[in-house]
Structures are given as structure tokens and as C-alpha cells.
Amino acid sequence: MDKMHDTDGKEKISGVIEHITYRNEENGYTVCSISEEDKENSEIITVVGIMPMVKVGETINAVGKWSFHQTYGRQFSVEYFEKYLPISTSAILQYLSSRTVKGIGPKTAVKIVGAFGESTFEVIEKDPERLATVSGISIQKAKEISENFKEQFGVRAVMMFCRDYFGPATAVKIYKRFGGAAVDIMKDNPYILCDEISGIGFEKADKVAKSLGIEQNSPQRVRSGIIYVLNYNASQNGHTLVPKDRLIELSSVLLNVDKQLCDDAIDVLLFKKKIVVEKVGTRECVYLSKYCDAEFYIKDKLDMLEATCEKIETPKAENLINGIEEKLGIKYEVMQKKAILHSLIGGVLVLTGGPGTGKTTVIKGIIQLFKEMRKKYVLAAPTGRAAKRMTEATGAEAKTVHRMLETMYTDDREHVFSRDTNNPLDEDLIIVDEASMIDTLLMSALLKAIKPGSRLILIGDSDQLPSVGAGNVLNEIIRSERYRTVTLKKIFRQAGQSLIVTNAHAINSGEDPELLCKNNDFFFVSREDENSIAETVAALYVSRIPKKYRADPFSEIQVITPSHRGPAGTDALNIMLQRYLNPPSPKKKEKKYRETVFREGDKVMQIKNNYDILWTRDGDDGYGIFNGDIGIIISVLYDDEAMLIDFDGRMTKYDFTMLEELEHAYAITVHKSQGSEYPYVIIPIYNCGDRLLTRNLLYTAVTRAQSMVVLVGRAELIHRMVQNNRHVKRYTGLKYILESDGNIYKDFNEKDI
């Protein structure tokens, strides 16, 4: 075995691959044995790491470090590698006889090597037509052999090109996205990486560009920087557009170039239809085309639904409602009855209101009416937890929006929905709960799947935080006053006995919640400094609530905190709570990823939508684990380089290369809690800045609790949050688009019920 120390402190080994023990085809993780070529009694070494498409008989040079595996002993962990083809005729024959190249078996290998000798690989790669002169190989088969051969060395070229910029796993992602042309594509436009490859930001792509000699003032660099700024503002700040003057300013600072270059680049991008410039209010604003298209489509489709549904005359609708009241033995409150009426006489209805105001009662009544009319309906919500809660509340099955729209993929693995304008949903009524969580692109996709003539009912709480994704759809539909909206305000008697409900409404009205009551479901524990806040939160989570209420910390208790930072933020609390609830144990396997240790039994959260993940539940398969989904690590599978995670009964296998999509979920942010409810909620209240200490953030956190909420911290900060009615500005154009030609049902003669 040839071994030498590299100049950067890493070691370098080289040898021939003798045996491949394991390979993960998805990410290229491989366990193999290598020995020094053409020497007897050479040392056999186990080599592990991202080595896609390596084959028995190939010679590799690998750079990495020695490590010790608790089961398999000493092994070499590869950081990057090169592979070389054998040179001698005998070695070439051995290599091809091992079925390394698809389409070549031992007999065919003898024929090919007999015909071309040491020139065999050159013929396969550069002159495949000559292979067809060999008995048994057609022109088509010769081309397939050549393509497979070049594919194997294409990924090598990508890894070699990327080794100074990205890790092997990212290099594999790049190769899978662009194939054999990846290196040429990156050389032509390295900025395509931050558009097409998850995990690569503009700064990393810019580093590649600089190494290739692309100048700072390059028009290509400036255009890519502007697209990056638009994408960043959509994904991180929720903006579907950015005012043009603001975009030029941000881009100029990021790129360190003159503003005029940015202005010129916007003109070119507009000409290429990469962006759209629209006047929103008094300002010129710039959209990425997909967001502009989505906002205009939302308006057009909502108008179509309003225009094409079968409208039931008001007297007939009232008679139907009276019949349902008699049949169910119920008397609807005035606004509840108004909501049910609007569901019958129009195509679009928004139903909003806080906790305890009877939204579920309205949904049940509407469902019963449509059953009586023999109309088909479907219930949906943005998250699995919200859909499950909707099912439990109404007694009717609810699906996630993604499941309802039937996630699927194109041949190049682009995510799309099966249900669209060409394959619409069959139902006559679509009811969507927690609609404040639906972003612009998802709303557009949902509307594309609804056939003309159907009805849409959006249910949500407009006073909660907006969607994680770009847009502020529900709020802007309501503010436009274009479609029928009913707001339920009356708190019903049973709900009114709950301090969670009454305090939530008080907070939403700008009034301080009742903090002194000790015998209800809303509690306040006063603590002054952040360390004591964190310690009290941990005590409540780990022992006090579980002992008194027999609550399971993993499934029934949730810490919801305003921020990631600080002693009472998610970062610190997750470390503390993991130490208490799931400490290291010889019986529990674990995997360290960057600074995080994932251990069997840990509570974890998916932090981005991933439509590719396969899950199995009760014998059924499906795809997709989404932002905010919470699961438990069942096992760490060292041999498979993966973890088995249970997301509410959906069993999934997470490759170690996917761990960037997970974080611990003993404590989560308020934003990540949207759409979910938990029996017991603990909320640290500490000074994390006015941007986060807001009324709607506190209101959203409190309304996540079903049975009990405990606030831990300083009373004056609670008062400050209640008084701070600041809403983070989201730049969107939907409200202006909806208001562009007035209220479409202004002639509706509504009877005062």
C-alpha cells in the first residue's frame, strides 16, 4: 500500500479496489477494500466515504484521515479521491470482466480487449462506433457502453473540479443535476449553482467564479447576484417582490459594484423574461417571474370560481340552513349562520376568527349541507398535524394540501403536482384550514387544481404569523375586501371558561393577559434572568408537567420560543433538554453532524420541504416530509449511513448527507410551530429584541396550546409584546392586484340575518 502524508496534514493513500462491501446509490457513500497493485501480501485497508461509481479493479488515490469504527476497526475516511484506469492489457481485461461497464460481461470483454488491446478505453470513450465491429455488439449497444463508461468518469471530473469548493456529497448533487456536462456548465456559469443546487449560496458560487477569472464587474456576475437577492428575500424574508430602488441598493452592496451596473442588469433580465417589473402602489417593483405569475393567477382563478359556481338564491339557502339546524338540534350564532349562507351563495369564502369562536361548528354545518345536496367535498390543511386535528374535530377525513394535490416528479426530478388544470380535483367543495400558512406558490398550485364551478373555503386566523414561504396570501385576500369574508368574534361559553382562549383574545385586542390565576389552564412563572428562565423551562418540560399530568415530553409537551439565540432560545434549550431527556448511553447509537449530535430517541424537526423523501405507513408508501414536521429517531444505521425516523407513523430513512435538513425539536421557534397544536406548551419570555417581541408572535404561541400553556419569564416583557403591534413588512403585490378593478360582488344584496 502506497501511503504518504499530504502537505495539509491529511494523508494520501493509493491502491487497487479489491472488493466493494457497501454502496449507497443515492449519495455515493461506499465501503471498499483496497490493496497496492501487483504486489503480493499487501496490506488490505478498508476505505469509506463518498466515492460514487468506483468499481472493482480501478486504482484510486484518496486523501483523507484515519479513523476507528467501533465495529469494523481502523479505516480510512476519504475526503476526496481520484481514480485511474488500468493500463496493461491483462489489467484492462480483469477490469472489464468484472462487469464494471454496463453491457460488457466476461465473454464480451475478451473479444473487445482482443480486438483493441491497450487502446480499449480510448476506443470506448472516443470512438464507440469501432466497438460495433466486435461480434455481438450493435451500433446502439456500442453507444450505450460508451455512455455508461463516460458517466462513471464524469462524476470523477466533477469531484475533482469541486474539491477546493465543496464536499463530496455536494459534488454528487451537482453531478446528478447536470450530468456529464457539469464541469462545462460550471465553467460557463458558476452562478447557476446557487440557483439550482440546495445548500450553495451566492458566496460559494462567487468563490468558484473568482477562481475561474470572472471579474467583479462581469455582467453575468451582476445578473446572478440580482437573482440571488430576489431569491433570498423570498426564502428568508417572505417577499414576493422587491422595490426596484431597494433591489439596486441591496445588489450593489452585496456585489460591491456601481448601482448603474445593477440597473443595467435588471434591464437585461427583464428582456430575458427572468424577472417582471410592475408598478405596485407608487413604486416600481421587481418580481421573479414565478411569483408574479402566481399572484396574477390567484386573482384570476378566485374570480373564476366566484363567477362559475352554482349560486343558490338567498331564500333557498336560508331554508337549507334552517333545515340543518332542525336536523342537528343546533342554533347557529348570527355570524356562524352568515358564514354558512355565504358558502352557498358564492364561490369563494374566507372564514376567520380566534380560538373558541366556533369555526369547527361552521365547518361541520357546511359539510352536512353539501352532503344533503349530494355534493362531493374534501378537507385539507398545510401540515400533517393540522390535517389530523381537522379530522378529529370534524369527524371527516382531512388531507395535507400536498397529499391532496398528489406530489409527483418529472423525469429530471423536478417537483410538480399531479392535480392541476389538466387533471383537476373531482370535488365540488374544497375546505382548507390553517390557510394563513399557505404561501403564494402553494396557493397558486392549489387553485390550479380546482375545477371551474367548484367552491373554495379558506379558514384561518389572520392575526397569526404569516406563512413561512413567500407571500401573505390569506391576509391580503381579506384586506382586499374582494371576496366574502366572515370574522367570528363571539367566544362560546365552554371556550370562555378557558384562560388560554380568553387570554389569547385579550392579547389580540392589545390587553394584558391574566397572569395571576393559579387554577386554570394558563400559568405564568416569574423569572428575571435568562439562565433561570431556561432552567425553569427545563424543569417544567422534564419533570414537573410529566409528573403532575402524566404527560409524555416527546409527544405531548412542546417548548415554543421566540428565537434561536440566547440561553432560552432553541439552540441552547435543545442541548439542555437533550441532555436531560435523552443523554448519551452505550445502548444508543448516535451521529454527530457539524456541532449537533443526533441520538436514537431524539425528537427532531424537518426544517425545509423535501418532496423526495420516501415514507411508509401501514404498508402504504408516499413521498414528502415538510418544513415543521416533527419525528423521533428510531435507529442510527451505521452500515447504511442513515437514520430511521418516525414522523407520526410515517417511517422514513434519512441518509447522513441529509442531516442539514434536521434539527432537534425539544424546543422550536414560534414560526415553526404554525399549523400545529400541542396539549402542553411552555413559552420562555426573554429579551430577544423588538423585532420578535410582538403581539402576533405571542398570540400565535399561546394559541398552539390545547390543554395548558405556561409562560416563563418577565411580566414587563409580556406587556411589551402585547403593546408591540408591529408586523414585519412583506413586500407583495397580491393586495394591489386584487384591488385593481374593485369588489366583484359589490352588487350582492345581503340580507341582515
GROMACS .gro file of N, CA, C and O in nm, residues 296-350:
model
  220
  296PHE      N    1  -5.089   3.693  -1.007
  296PHE     CA    2  -5.194   3.724  -1.104
  296PHE      C    3  -5.287   3.604  -1.124
  296PHE      O    4  -5.408   3.622  -1.142
  297TYR      N    5  -5.231   3.484  -1.118
  297TYR     CA    6  -5.316   3.365  -1.134
  297TYR      C    7  -5.412   3.352  -1.016
  297TYR      O    8  -5.529   3.315  -1.034
  298ILE      N    9  -5.366   3.379  -0.895
  298ILE     CA   10  -5.452   3.370  -0.777
  298ILE      C   11  -5.575   3.459  -0.796
  298ILE      O   12  -5.689   3.416  -0.773
  299LYS      N   13  -5.553   3.581  -0.840
  299LYS     CA   14  -5.666   3.672  -0.861
  299LYS      C   15  -5.760   3.620  -0.970
  299LYS      O   16  -5.882   3.614  -0.952
  300ASP      N   17  -5.704   3.579  -1.082
  300ASP     CA   18  -5.787   3.536  -1.194
  300ASP      C   19  -5.868   3.411  -1.159
  300ASP      O   20  -5.986   3.400  -1.194
  301LYS      N   21  -5.805   3.316  -1.088
  301LYS     CA   22  -5.876   3.192  -1.058
  301LYS      C   23  -5.981   3.212  -0.950
  301LYS      O   24  -6.092   3.155  -0.958
  302LEU      N   25  -5.952   3.293  -0.849
  302LEU     CA   26  -6.054   3.323  -0.749
  302LEU      C   27  -6.174   3.391  -0.813
  302LEU      O   28  -6.290   3.360  -0.781
  303ASP      N   29  -6.148   3.482  -0.906
  303ASP     CA   30  -6.258   3.548  -0.978
  303ASP      C   31  -6.339   3.445  -1.058
  303ASP      O   32  -6.463   3.450  -1.063
  304MET      N   33  -6.268   3.350  -1.121
  304MET     CA   34  -6.338   3.248  -1.199
  304MET      C   35  -6.427   3.162  -1.110
  304MET      O   36  -6.542   3.132  -1.145
  305LEU      N   37  -6.376   3.124  -0.994
  305LEU     CA   38  -6.456   3.042  -0.903
  305LEU      C   39  -6.580   3.119  -0.857
  305LEU      O   40  -6.689   3.062  -0.847
  306GLU      N   41  -6.561   3.246  -0.830
  306GLU     CA   42  -6.675   3.328  -0.788
  306GLU      C   43  -6.778   3.338  -0.900
  306GLU      O   44  -6.899   3.337  -0.876
  307ALA      N   45  -6.733   3.345  -1.024
  307ALA     CA   46  -6.822   3.365  -1.138
  307ALA      C   47  -6.889   3.237  -1.186
  307ALA      O   48  -7.000   3.242  -1.241
  308THR      N   49  -6.824   3.123  -1.167
  308THR     CA   50  -6.874   2.999  -1.229
  308THR      C   51  -6.947   2.905  -1.135
  308THR      O   52  -7.006   2.807  -1.181
  309CYS      N   53  -6.945   2.931  -1.004
  309CYS     CA   54  -7.012   2.837  -0.914
  309CYS      C   55  -7.164   2.847  -0.929
  309CYS      O   56  -7.218   2.950  -0.970
  310GLU      N   57  -7.231   2.738  -0.895
  310GLU     CA   58  -7.378   2.735  -0.898
  310GLU      C   59  -7.430   2.810  -0.776
  310GLU      O   60  -7.425   2.760  -0.664
  311LYS      N   61  -7.477   2.930  -0.798
  311LYS     CA   62  -7.520   3.014  -0.686
  311LYS      C   63  -7.661   2.976  -0.643
  311LYS      O   64  -7.752   2.966  -0.724
  312ILE      N   65  -7.677   2.958  -0.514
  312ILE     CA   66  -7.808   2.926  -0.457
  312ILE      C   67  -7.871   3.055  -0.407
  312ILE      O   68  -7.808   3.133  -0.335
  313GLU      N   69  -7.994   3.082  -0.449
  313GLU     CA   70  -8.062   3.204  -0.407
  313GLU      C   71  -8.074   3.211  -0.256
  313GLU      O   72  -8.091   3.109  -0.188
  314THR      N   73  -8.068   3.333  -0.203
  314THR     CA   74  -8.065   3.352  -0.058
  314THR      C   75  -8.183   3.287   0.014
  314THR      O   76  -8.163   3.218   0.116
  315PRO      N   77  -8.308   3.302  -0.031
  315PRO     CA   78  -8.419   3.237   0.041
  315PRO      C   79  -8.403   3.086   0.049
  315PRO      O   80  -8.428   3.024   0.154
  316LYS      N   81  -8.362   3.025  -0.062
  316LYS     CA   82  -8.342   2.880  -0.063
  316LYS      C   83  -8.228   2.841   0.031
  316LYS      O   84  -8.237   2.743   0.106
  317ALA      N   85  -8.121   2.919   0.030
  317ALA     CA   86  -8.007   2.892   0.117
  317ALA      C   87  -8.047   2.900   0.264
  317ALA      O   88  -8.008   2.816   0.346
  318GLU      N   89  -8.130   3.000   0.297
  318GLU     CA   90  -8.175   3.014   0.436
  318GLU      C   91  -8.260   2.895   0.478
  318GLU      O   92  -8.249   2.846   0.591
  319ASN      N   93  -8.346   2.848   0.387
  319ASN     CA   94  -8.428   2.730   0.418
  319ASN      C   95  -8.341   2.607   0.443
  319ASN      O   96  -8.369   2.526   0.532
  320LEU      N   97  -8.235   2.591   0.361
  320LEU     CA   98  -8.143   2.478   0.380
  320LEU      C   99  -8.076   2.486   0.517
  320LEU      O  100  -8.062   2.384   0.587
  321ILE      N  101  -8.034   2.606   0.556
  321ILE     CA  102  -7.967   2.623   0.686
  321ILE      C  103  -8.064   2.595   0.799
  321ILE      O  104  -8.030   2.527   0.898
  322ASN      N  105  -8.188   2.643   0.786
  322ASN     CA  106  -8.288   2.617   0.891
  322ASN      C  107  -8.312   2.467   0.905
  322ASN      O  108  -8.329   2.415   1.016
  323GLY      N  109  -8.313   2.396   0.791
  323GLY     CA  110  -8.333   2.251   0.795
  323GLY      C  111  -8.219   2.180   0.866
  323GLY      O  112  -8.241   2.085   0.942
  324ILE      N  113  -8.096   2.227   0.844
  324ILE     CA  114  -7.980   2.166   0.910
  324ILE      C  115  -7.985   2.193   1.061
  324ILE      O  116  -7.955   2.105   1.143
  325GLU      N  117  -8.023   2.315   1.099
  325GLU     CA  118  -8.036   2.347   1.242
  325GLU      C  119  -8.136   2.253   1.309
  325GLU      O  120  -8.111   2.201   1.419
  326GLU      N  121  -8.248   2.232   1.243
  326GLU     CA  122  -8.351   2.144   1.300
  326GLU      C  123  -8.301   2.000   1.308
  326GLU      O  124  -8.321   1.931   1.409
  327LYS      N  125  -8.234   1.956   1.202
  327LYS     CA  126  -8.187   1.817   1.198
  327LYS      C  127  -8.079   1.791   1.302
  327LYS      O  128  -8.077   1.685   1.366
  328LEU      N  129  -7.987   1.887   1.319
  328LEU     CA  130  -7.875   1.868   1.411
  328LEU      C  131  -7.909   1.914   1.553
  328LEU      O  132  -7.829   1.894   1.645
  329GLY      N  133  -8.023   1.978   1.569
  329GLY     CA  134  -8.061   2.027   1.701
  329GLY      C  135  -7.969   2.137   1.750
  329GLY      O  136  -7.925   2.138   1.865
  330ILE      N  137  -7.938   2.232   1.662
  330ILE     CA  138  -7.842   2.337   1.693
  330ILE      C  139  -7.897   2.471   1.647
  330ILE      O  140  -7.978   2.477   1.554
  331LYS      N  141  -7.858   2.577   1.714
  331LYS     CA  142  -7.896   2.712   1.672
  331LYS      C  143  -7.768   2.791   1.648
  331LYS      O  144  -7.691   2.818   1.741
  332TYR      N  145  -7.743   2.825   1.521
  332TYR     CA  146  -7.620   2.894   1.488
  332TYR      C  147  -7.625   3.040   1.533
  332TYR      O  148  -7.730   3.104   1.525
  333GLU      N  149  -7.513   3.088   1.581
  333GLU     CA  150  -7.497   3.230   1.614
  333GLU      C  151  -7.503   3.310   1.484
  333GLU      O  152  -7.481   3.256   1.375
  334VAL      N  153  -7.531   3.439   1.492
  334VAL     CA  154  -7.556   3.521   1.374
  334VAL      C  155  -7.444   3.512   1.271
  334VAL      O  156  -7.468   3.488   1.152
  335MET      N  157  -7.320   3.529   1.315
  335MET     CA  158  -7.208   3.528   1.220
  335MET      C  159  -7.179   3.387   1.168
  335MET      O  160  -7.133   3.371   1.055
  336GLN      N  161  -7.204   3.286   1.249
  336GLN     CA  162  -7.190   3.149   1.200
  336GLN      C  163  -7.289   3.123   1.087
  336GLN      O  164  -7.255   3.064   0.984
  337LYS      N  165  -7.412   3.168   1.108
  337LYS     CA  166  -7.515   3.149   1.007
  337LYS      C  167  -7.481   3.226   0.879
  337LYS      O  168  -7.501   3.177   0.767
  338LYS      N  169  -7.423   3.344   0.897
  338LYS     CA  170  -7.381   3.424   0.782
  338LYS      C  171  -7.272   3.351   0.703
  338LYS      O  172  -7.274   3.349   0.579
  339ALA      N  173  -7.179   3.288   0.773
  339ALA     CA  174  -7.072   3.214   0.706
  339ALA      C  175  -7.127   3.098   0.625
  339ALA      O  176  -7.087   3.075   0.510
  340ILE      N  177  -7.221   3.024   0.684
  340ILE     CA  178  -7.279   2.910   0.612
  340ILE      C  179  -7.358   2.958   0.491
  340ILE      O  180  -7.353   2.898   0.383
  341LEU      N  181  -7.429   3.069   0.507
  341LEU     CA  182  -7.503   3.128   0.395
  341LEU      C  183  -7.407   3.165   0.281
  341LEU      O  184  -7.432   3.133   0.163
  342HIS      N  185  -7.297   3.229   0.315
  342HIS     CA  186  -7.201   3.270   0.213
  342HIS      C  187  -7.140   3.150   0.141
  342HIS      O  188  -7.101   3.160   0.024
  343SER      N  189  -7.130   3.037   0.209
  343SER     CA  190  -7.075   2.918   0.143
  343SER      C  191  -7.167   2.866   0.035
  343SER      O  192  -7.124   2.793  -0.055
  344LEU      N  193  -7.294   2.902   0.042
  344LEU     CA  194  -7.393   2.855  -0.055
  344LEU      C  195  -7.415   2.951  -0.170
  344LEU      O  196  -7.448   2.910  -0.282
  345ILE      N  197  -7.397   3.080  -0.145
  345ILE     CA  198  -7.435   3.177  -0.247
  345ILE      C  199  -7.316   3.231  -0.327
  345ILE      O  200  -7.334   3.312  -0.418
  346GLY      N  201  -7.196   3.187  -0.294
  346GLY     CA  202  -7.079   3.234  -0.368
  346GLY      C  203  -6.976   3.125  -0.388
  346GLY      O  204  -6.987   3.014  -0.334
  347GLY      N  205  -6.872   3.155  -0.465
  347GLY     CA  206  -6.770   3.056  -0.497
  347GLY      C  207  -6.650   3.061  -0.407
  347GLY      O  208  -6.574   2.964  -0.399
  348VAL      N  209  -6.628   3.175  -0.339
  348VAL     CA  210  -6.510   3.191  -0.254
  348VAL      C  211  -6.555   3.249  -0.119
  348VAL      O  212  -6.628   3.348  -0.115
  349LEU      N  213  -6.510   3.186  -0.012
  349LEU     CA  214  -6.541   3.235   0.123
  349LEU      C  215  -6.416   3.226   0.209
  349LEU      O  216  -6.345   3.125   0.207
  350VAL      N  217  -6.390   3.333   0.283
  350VAL     CA  218  -6.285   3.331   0.384
  350VAL      C  219  -6.353   3.336   0.520
  350VAL      O  220  -6.433   3.426   0.548
   0.00000   0.00000   0.00000
